[in-house]
Short mmCIF file of C-alpha atoms in Angstrom, two decimals:
data_model
loop_
_atom_site.label_atom_id
_atom_site.label_comp_id
_atom_site.label_asym_id
_atom_site.label_seq_id
_atom_site.Cartn_x
_atom_site.Cartn_y
_atom_site.Cartn_z
CA MET A 18 -0.01 0.09 0.06
CA LEU A 19 1.55 3.38 -0.85
CA PRO A 20 1.85 6.13 1.52
CA THR A 21 0.18 9.20 1.12
CA PHE A 22 0.90 11.60 -1.11
CA PRO A 23 2.92 14.79 0.36
CA PHE A 24 0.85 18.23 0.31
CA SER A 25 3.85 19.70 -1.17
CA ALA A 26 4.17 18.04 -4.22
CA LEU A 27 0.91 18.86 -5.22
CA VAL A 28 1.19 20.77 -8.71
CA GLY A 29 -1.41 23.86 -9.33
CA GLN A 30 -4.45 23.61 -7.62
CA ASP A 31 -3.43 26.98 -5.67
CA GLN A 32 -6.95 27.77 -4.13
CA MET A 33 -7.77 24.69 -3.28
CA LYS A 34 -4.68 24.13 -1.18
CA LEU A 35 -4.81 27.76 0.19
CA GLY A 36 -8.38 26.76 1.57
CA LEU A 37 -7.01 23.98 3.31
CA ILE A 38 -4.10 25.33 4.48
CA LEU A 39 -6.37 28.12 6.04
CA ASN A 40 -8.20 25.68 7.83
CA ALA A 41 -5.39 24.18 9.21
CA VAL A 42 -4.36 27.43 10.79
CA ASN A 43 -7.91 28.83 11.56
CA PRO A 44 -10.41 25.89 12.48
CA ALA A 45 -12.98 28.59 13.26
CA ILE A 46 -13.37 29.68 9.12
CA GLY A 47 -15.37 26.07 9.46
CA GLY A 48 -13.93 23.78 6.94
CA MET A 49 -14.29 23.96 3.29
CA LEU A 50 -15.92 22.14 0.16
CA ILE A 51 -13.98 21.17 -2.67
CA ARG A 52 -16.11 20.93 -6.01
CA GLY A 53 -14.46 19.43 -9.19
CA GLU A 54 -14.33 16.87 -12.15
CA LYS A 55 -12.90 13.47 -10.75
CA GLY A 56 -8.95 12.66 -11.21
CA THR A 57 -8.44 16.23 -10.17
CA ALA A 58 -6.53 15.40 -6.74
CA LYS A 59 -8.86 16.49 -4.57
CA SER A 60 -9.08 13.07 -1.99
CA THR A 61 -5.36 13.91 -2.41
CA ALA A 62 -4.98 16.69 -1.11
CA VAL A 63 -7.74 16.43 1.72
CA ARG A 64 -5.54 13.47 3.14
CA ALA A 65 -2.13 14.81 2.30
CA LEU A 66 -3.44 17.58 4.94
CA ALA A 67 -3.18 15.41 8.01
CA ALA A 68 0.83 15.21 7.84
CA LEU A 69 0.68 19.12 8.30
CA LEU A 70 -1.78 19.48 10.99
CA PRO A 71 0.06 20.56 14.37
CA GLU A 72 0.08 18.22 17.32
CA VAL A 73 -2.93 18.34 19.90
CA THR A 74 -2.92 18.04 23.72
CA VAL A 75 -5.70 15.63 24.90
CA VAL A 76 -6.97 14.45 28.11
CA LYS A 77 -5.00 11.00 28.23
CA ASP A 78 -7.40 8.37 27.80
CA CYS A 79 -10.26 10.18 26.82
CA PRO A 80 -12.29 8.27 23.97
CA PHE A 81 -13.56 11.84 23.37
CA ASN A 82 -10.30 13.88 22.53
CA CYS A 83 -11.39 16.49 25.04
CA ASP A 84 -8.88 19.25 25.29
CA PRO A 85 -7.72 19.55 29.14
CA ASP A 86 -7.32 23.26 29.26
CA ASP A 87 -10.96 24.02 27.78
CA ARG A 88 -12.96 23.03 31.33
CA ASP A 89 -16.11 24.71 29.33
CA HIS A 90 -15.96 22.02 26.96
CA LEU A 91 -15.28 18.52 28.37
CA CYS A 92 -17.31 15.03 28.34
CA ALA A 93 -18.85 13.72 31.86
CA GLN A 94 -16.01 11.37 31.93
CA CYS A 95 -13.05 13.97 32.18
CA LEU A 96 -15.58 16.20 34.56
CA SER A 97 -15.87 13.25 36.72
CA ARG A 98 -12.32 12.88 37.13
CA GLY A 99 -11.75 16.56 38.77
CA GLY A 100 -8.55 17.91 39.75
CA ASN A 101 -5.57 18.01 37.43
CA LEU A 102 -6.33 15.81 34.41
CA PRO A 103 -3.68 13.62 32.35
CA ARG A 104 -2.40 14.62 29.21
CA MET A 105 -0.83 13.81 26.20
CA THR A 106 -0.33 15.35 22.53
CA ARG A 107 -1.23 13.27 19.42
CA PRO A 108 -1.03 14.14 15.69
CA GLY A 109 -3.35 15.97 14.01
CA ARG A 110 -5.81 13.88 12.49
CA VAL A 111 -8.09 13.52 9.05
CA VAL A 112 -11.06 11.19 9.78
CA GLU A 113 -12.67 9.71 6.84
CA LEU A 114 -16.54 9.62 6.94
CA PRO A 115 -17.28 6.84 4.51
CA ILE A 116 -20.37 7.48 2.24
CA ASN A 117 -22.17 4.85 3.42
CA ALA A 118 -22.02 4.93 7.18
CA THR A 119 -24.54 4.33 9.23
CA GLU A 120 -25.79 6.59 11.99
CA ASP A 121 -24.33 4.28 14.73
CA ARG A 122 -20.95 4.44 13.06
CA VAL A 123 -21.13 8.15 12.55
CA ALA A 124 -22.95 9.22 16.10
CA GLY A 125 -22.17 6.24 18.36
CA THR A 126 -24.21 3.98 20.05
CA LEU A 127 -25.34 2.76 23.09
CA ASP A 128 -25.40 -0.49 24.53
CA LEU A 129 -29.14 -0.70 25.85
CA THR A 130 -28.77 -4.11 27.17
CA HIS A 131 -25.53 -3.06 29.46
CA ALA A 132 -28.05 0.03 30.76
CA LEU A 133 -31.15 -2.06 31.25
CA GLN A 134 -28.83 -5.04 33.48
CA THR A 135 -26.50 -2.79 35.31
CA GLY A 136 -28.22 0.88 35.40
CA GLU A 137 -24.97 2.14 33.89
CA LYS A 138 -24.85 3.64 30.37
CA ARG A 139 -21.87 1.79 28.27
CA PHE A 140 -21.56 4.17 25.03
CA GLU A 141 -19.33 2.83 21.71
CA PRO A 142 -18.01 5.95 20.41
CA GLY A 143 -18.27 6.61 16.99
CA LEU A 144 -16.39 8.98 14.15
CA LEU A 145 -17.91 12.21 15.65
CA ALA A 146 -16.02 11.36 19.00
CA GLU A 147 -13.07 10.63 16.98
CA ALA A 148 -13.12 13.95 14.50
CA HIS A 149 -13.44 15.79 17.76
CA ARG A 150 -10.80 18.58 17.31
CA ALA A 151 -9.76 17.53 13.86
CA ILE A 152 -10.89 17.24 10.30
CA LEU A 153 -13.54 15.03 9.19
CA TYR A 154 -13.50 14.42 5.82
CA VAL A 155 -16.44 13.21 3.63
CA ASP A 156 -15.92 12.06 0.08
CA GLU A 157 -19.00 12.64 -2.44
CA VAL A 158 -20.58 14.59 0.23
CA ASN A 159 -23.14 15.31 -2.23
CA LEU A 160 -24.11 11.44 -2.08
CA LEU A 161 -24.26 11.06 1.55
CA ASP A 162 -27.59 10.02 3.46
CA ASP A 163 -29.95 12.95 4.53
CA HIS A 164 -30.30 11.08 7.99
CA ILE A 165 -26.33 11.64 8.51
CA VAL A 166 -26.48 15.04 6.83
CA ASP A 167 -28.98 15.60 9.60
CA ILE A 168 -27.12 14.49 12.31
CA LEU A 169 -23.74 16.51 10.91
CA LEU A 170 -25.25 19.35 10.95
CA ASP A 171 -26.75 19.24 14.37
CA SER A 172 -23.28 18.23 15.87
CA ALA A 173 -21.78 21.49 13.63
CA ALA A 174 -24.15 24.05 15.03
CA MET A 175 -23.89 22.89 18.68
CA GLY A 176 -20.27 21.65 18.70
CA VAL A 177 -22.38 18.37 20.75
CA ASN A 178 -23.09 15.23 19.41
CA ILE A 179 -25.86 13.54 21.31
CA VAL A 180 -27.23 9.98 21.07
CA GLU A 181 -30.81 9.04 22.84
CA ARG A 182 -32.10 5.24 22.93
CA GLU A 183 -34.99 4.56 24.48
CA GLY A 184 -35.03 7.62 27.42
CA VAL A 185 -30.85 6.83 28.02
CA SER A 186 -28.79 9.71 26.84
CA VAL A 187 -25.43 10.46 26.32
CA SER A 188 -23.38 13.40 24.67
CA HIS A 189 -20.13 14.51 23.95
CA PRO A 190 -18.10 17.61 22.51
CA ALA A 191 -17.62 17.27 18.87
CA ARG A 192 -16.16 20.24 17.03
CA PHE A 193 -14.49 19.15 13.65
CA ILE A 194 -13.74 20.76 10.69
CA LEU A 195 -15.73 19.65 7.73
CA VAL A 196 -14.04 18.76 4.88
CA GLY A 197 -15.82 17.37 1.91
CA THR A 198 -14.99 16.59 -1.87
CA MET A 199 -17.88 16.27 -4.47
CA ASN A 200 -18.27 15.54 -8.20
CA PRO A 201 -20.85 18.24 -9.37
CA GLU A 202 -21.78 16.12 -11.95
CA GLU A 203 -23.41 13.53 -9.50
CA GLY A 204 -25.83 15.68 -8.05
CA ASP A 205 -25.67 18.73 -5.89
CA LEU A 206 -25.23 19.57 -1.89
CA ARG A 207 -28.87 20.29 0.05
CA PRO A 208 -28.32 24.17 0.68
CA GLN A 209 -28.57 23.93 4.34
CA LEU A 210 -25.24 21.73 3.96
CA LEU A 211 -23.89 23.78 1.37
CA ASP A 212 -23.64 27.19 3.71
CA ARG A 213 -22.21 25.38 6.48
CA PHE A 214 -19.01 25.25 4.77
CA GLY A 215 -16.77 28.27 5.48
CA LEU A 216 -15.09 28.22 2.22
CA CYS A 217 -15.58 26.64 -1.28
CA ALA A 218 -13.42 25.60 -4.28
CA ALA A 219 -14.23 24.89 -7.82
CA ILE A 220 -11.09 23.07 -9.72
CA THR A 221 -10.63 21.95 -12.80
CA GLY A 222 -8.02 19.70 -14.72
CA LEU A 223 -4.75 21.96 -15.06
CA LYS A 224 -4.49 24.12 -18.17
CA GLU A 225 -0.94 24.37 -18.80
CA ARG A 226 0.73 21.38 -20.39
CA SER A 227 4.11 22.31 -18.38
CA GLU A 228 2.18 21.85 -15.37
CA ARG A 229 0.46 18.59 -16.79
CA VAL A 230 3.31 17.05 -17.64
CA GLU A 231 4.78 18.02 -13.79
CA LEU A 232 2.08 16.17 -12.54
CA VAL A 233 1.98 12.96 -14.45
CA ARG A 234 6.67 13.04 -13.50
CA ARG A 235 5.68 13.42 -10.27
CA ARG A 236 3.31 10.68 -9.59
CA HIS A 237 5.30 8.34 -11.47
CA ASP A 238 8.05 9.20 -9.34
CA PHE A 239 6.16 8.42 -6.32
CA GLU A 240 5.04 5.18 -7.62
CA VAL A 241 8.05 3.87 -8.48
CA ASP A 242 9.94 4.41 -5.39
CA PRO A 243 7.89 5.94 -2.51
CA ASP A 244 10.20 6.25 0.08
CA ALA A 245 12.80 8.69 -2.16
CA PHE A 246 9.93 10.62 -3.15
CA LEU A 247 8.87 11.44 0.23
CA LYS A 248 12.49 12.32 1.33
CA ARG A 249 12.80 14.61 -1.76
CA PHE A 250 9.64 16.61 -0.50
CA ALA A 251 10.19 16.02 3.29
CA GLU A 252 11.80 19.76 3.81
CA ASP A 253 8.85 21.40 2.10
CA GLU A 254 6.57 19.29 4.19
CA LEU A 255 8.68 20.56 7.26
CA ARG A 256 8.79 24.12 5.99
CA LEU A 257 4.85 24.20 5.12
CA LYS A 258 4.00 22.15 8.73
CA THR A 259 5.95 25.06 10.77
CA LYS A 260 4.65 27.91 8.62
CA ILE A 261 1.09 26.41 9.59
CA ALA A 262 2.03 26.66 13.33
CA GLU A 263 3.77 29.77 13.63
CA ALA A 264 0.70 31.29 12.49
CA ARG A 265 -1.45 29.94 14.44
CA GLY A 266 0.26 31.11 17.38
CA ARG A 267 0.47 34.94 15.50
CA LEU A 268 -2.91 34.77 14.85
CA SER A 269 -4.63 36.00 17.67
CA ARG A 270 -2.10 39.23 17.53
CA VAL A 271 -3.42 39.97 13.68
CA THR A 272 -5.82 43.00 13.45
CA ILE A 273 -7.98 44.36 10.70
CA SER A 274 -8.82 48.28 10.18
CA ASP A 275 -12.49 49.13 10.22
CA ARG A 276 -11.15 50.46 6.39
CA MET A 277 -10.88 46.32 5.44
CA LEU A 278 -14.09 45.83 7.03
CA SER A 279 -16.08 48.13 4.73
CA ARG A 280 -14.50 47.02 2.04
CA ILE A 281 -15.77 43.47 2.87
CA SER A 282 -19.27 44.81 3.55
CA ASN A 283 -18.59 46.49 0.04
CA ILE A 284 -17.81 43.12 -1.89
CA ALA A 285 -21.07 41.10 -0.15
CA LEU A 286 -23.20 44.08 -1.30
CA GLU A 287 -22.04 43.91 -4.28
CA VAL A 288 -22.38 40.42 -5.15
CA GLY A 289 -25.72 40.38 -3.32
CA VAL A 290 -25.22 37.36 -0.78
CA ASP A 291 -27.89 36.80 1.78
CA GLY A 292 -27.25 36.96 5.87
CA HIS A 293 -23.94 38.02 7.02
CA ARG A 294 -22.16 34.87 6.98
CA ALA A 295 -20.18 35.47 4.05
CA ASP A 296 -18.82 38.90 5.62
CA LEU A 297 -17.67 36.98 8.81
CA ILE A 298 -16.27 34.18 6.90
CA MET A 299 -14.59 36.73 4.82
CA MET A 300 -12.82 38.61 7.43
CA LYS A 301 -12.07 35.47 9.05
CA ALA A 302 -10.08 34.04 6.30
CA ALA A 303 -8.15 37.34 5.56
CA VAL A 304 -7.03 37.24 8.92
CA THR A 305 -5.59 34.16 8.74
CA ARG A 306 -4.03 34.68 5.40
CA ALA A 307 -2.24 37.64 6.88
CA ALA A 308 -1.21 35.33 9.99
CA LEU A 309 0.04 32.54 7.53
CA GLU A 310 2.08 35.36 5.41
CA GLY A 311 4.05 36.55 8.64
CA ARG A 312 1.90 39.83 9.30
CA THR A 313 -0.14 41.00 12.09
CA GLU A 314 -2.37 43.55 10.22
CA VAL A 315 -4.80 42.54 7.30
CA GLY A 316 -3.97 43.91 4.01
CA LEU A 317 -6.05 44.46 0.69
CA GLU A 318 -4.49 41.53 -1.04
CA ASP A 319 -5.67 39.62 2.03
CA VAL A 320 -9.29 40.19 1.41
CA LEU A 321 -8.73 40.12 -2.47
CA SER A 322 -6.80 36.51 -2.11
CA THR A 323 -9.71 34.80 -0.19
CA ALA A 324 -12.85 36.37 -0.95
CA SER A 325 -13.43 33.87 -3.70
CA LEU A 326 -13.13 30.93 -1.47
CA ALA A 327 -15.60 32.47 1.03
CA LEU A 328 -18.04 33.62 -1.85
CA TYR A 329 -18.19 30.62 -4.62
CA HIS A 330 -21.04 28.81 -3.09
CA ARG A 331 -22.95 31.97 -1.69
CA ALA A 332 -22.96 33.87 -5.05
CA ARG A 333 -25.67 31.94 -6.37
CA ARG A 334 -29.29 33.43 -6.86
CA HIS A 335 -31.24 30.14 -6.25
CA PRO A 336 -29.72 27.34 -3.82
CA PHE A 337 -29.36 24.94 -7.54
CA ASP A 338 -28.16 27.54 -9.55
CA GLU A 339 -24.53 27.67 -11.19
CA THR A 340 -22.45 30.15 -8.85
CA GLY A 341 -22.53 33.55 -11.29
CA LEU A 342 -19.26 35.00 -8.85
CA ASP A 343 -17.42 37.82 -11.08
CA MET A 344 -14.24 38.60 -9.73
CA ASP A 345 -13.91 42.01 -11.72
CA ARG A 346 -16.90 43.03 -9.88
CA VAL A 347 -15.61 42.08 -6.47
CA ARG A 348 -11.91 43.52 -7.15
CA ALA A 349 -13.36 46.55 -8.05
CA ALA A 350 -16.08 46.51 -4.53
CA ALA A 351 -13.16 45.81 -2.64
CA GLU A 352 -10.82 48.90 -4.46
CA THR A 353 -13.66 50.91 -3.39
CA ASP A 354 -13.67 53.29 0.24
CA SER A 355 -17.44 54.14 1.15
#
C-alpha cells in the first residue's frame, strides 16, 4: 500500500490548497467544500493535509479527545475525574466518513442491554468522537444520506453530539472541521449543508501543458519509489508544517482595520449574498491569510486572495443555480472606499 502523497508535491490547484491551509491554521473558518471533476487530486489533497496539522493536547485515555485546558467543553467522563487531568499529545488527523456509514458508526451507539441490566451507560464512540478537534472528511459528500447529513448539521451547529435511545442519553463535545469533496455532475448539495462550509473551491484539470507534464512526472516518481519521493519533499513538508504552526501562534495578534471591514461589506453587498455569514467568513479568512504570511495586520491582498473562497458557493441567486461570481466586480468593490 502506497503512503500518502505529500501535500507540498501537489501541482497547481492553488485556491484549493490555500483554502485547506487556512482551515489548518484557523478551524473557526468552518471547513471547506471542494467541487471538481474526477481525477483532480481533491481527495489526495485532503488526506495529505493530515501530515501538516499541528499536534493537539488531549486528556489521556479520553475517547472523545477532550482538551484538558478547555474546562467548559469537557465530556462527562473528564468532568467526573476532577483535579488536574492527565494529558498527552497526539498528531493532528483527518478522519474519513465513508459514504455508506450508518448512524451508529457516525454518532456512536448505546449498549441498552448493559444499561438495563446494570443501570450504567456504556457508549461506543463513533466517528464524531474521533473527529473532535480534527478534520472530518467526507468524499462524495453530495451523495451522503439525508439522515447522516442531519446528524452532521446538528453536531456542527451545537458543537455537541447527542445520542438518545429508549430514554437513555449520552452527549460529548464534537467540534470538527468539516471538509467535503464532490463532483457536481453527480448531483448537488442540500443548501443547508452547503452553507455550513466556510470556504469553497471549484477546481478543474490543469490547463498548462508544463503543469500537466510535471504532475505526471511526480506521480510516476512517487509510484516507482515512494520512499525516495517522500524524502525529496520532506524539507518542503516540514517548512509548510512549521509555517502553519507559527501562523496559529500569530493569529490572535492579527488586527483588521475599519477600512478593510468596510471593503469586505462592499464586496458582500456587490455580490448580493444572503445574511452575514459571508462577511464573517471573509474577515476570518483574510485575518488567517495575514497570519500565514507573517503579518499582524490585514491588507487588501489578504481580502482579495481569499474572497472567492468565501463567496463561490454563496453567490448563487437560487439554491441549485451555477455560481455567477464575477471577480472583476469583487475587485472593484474591494478597492472602493465608502
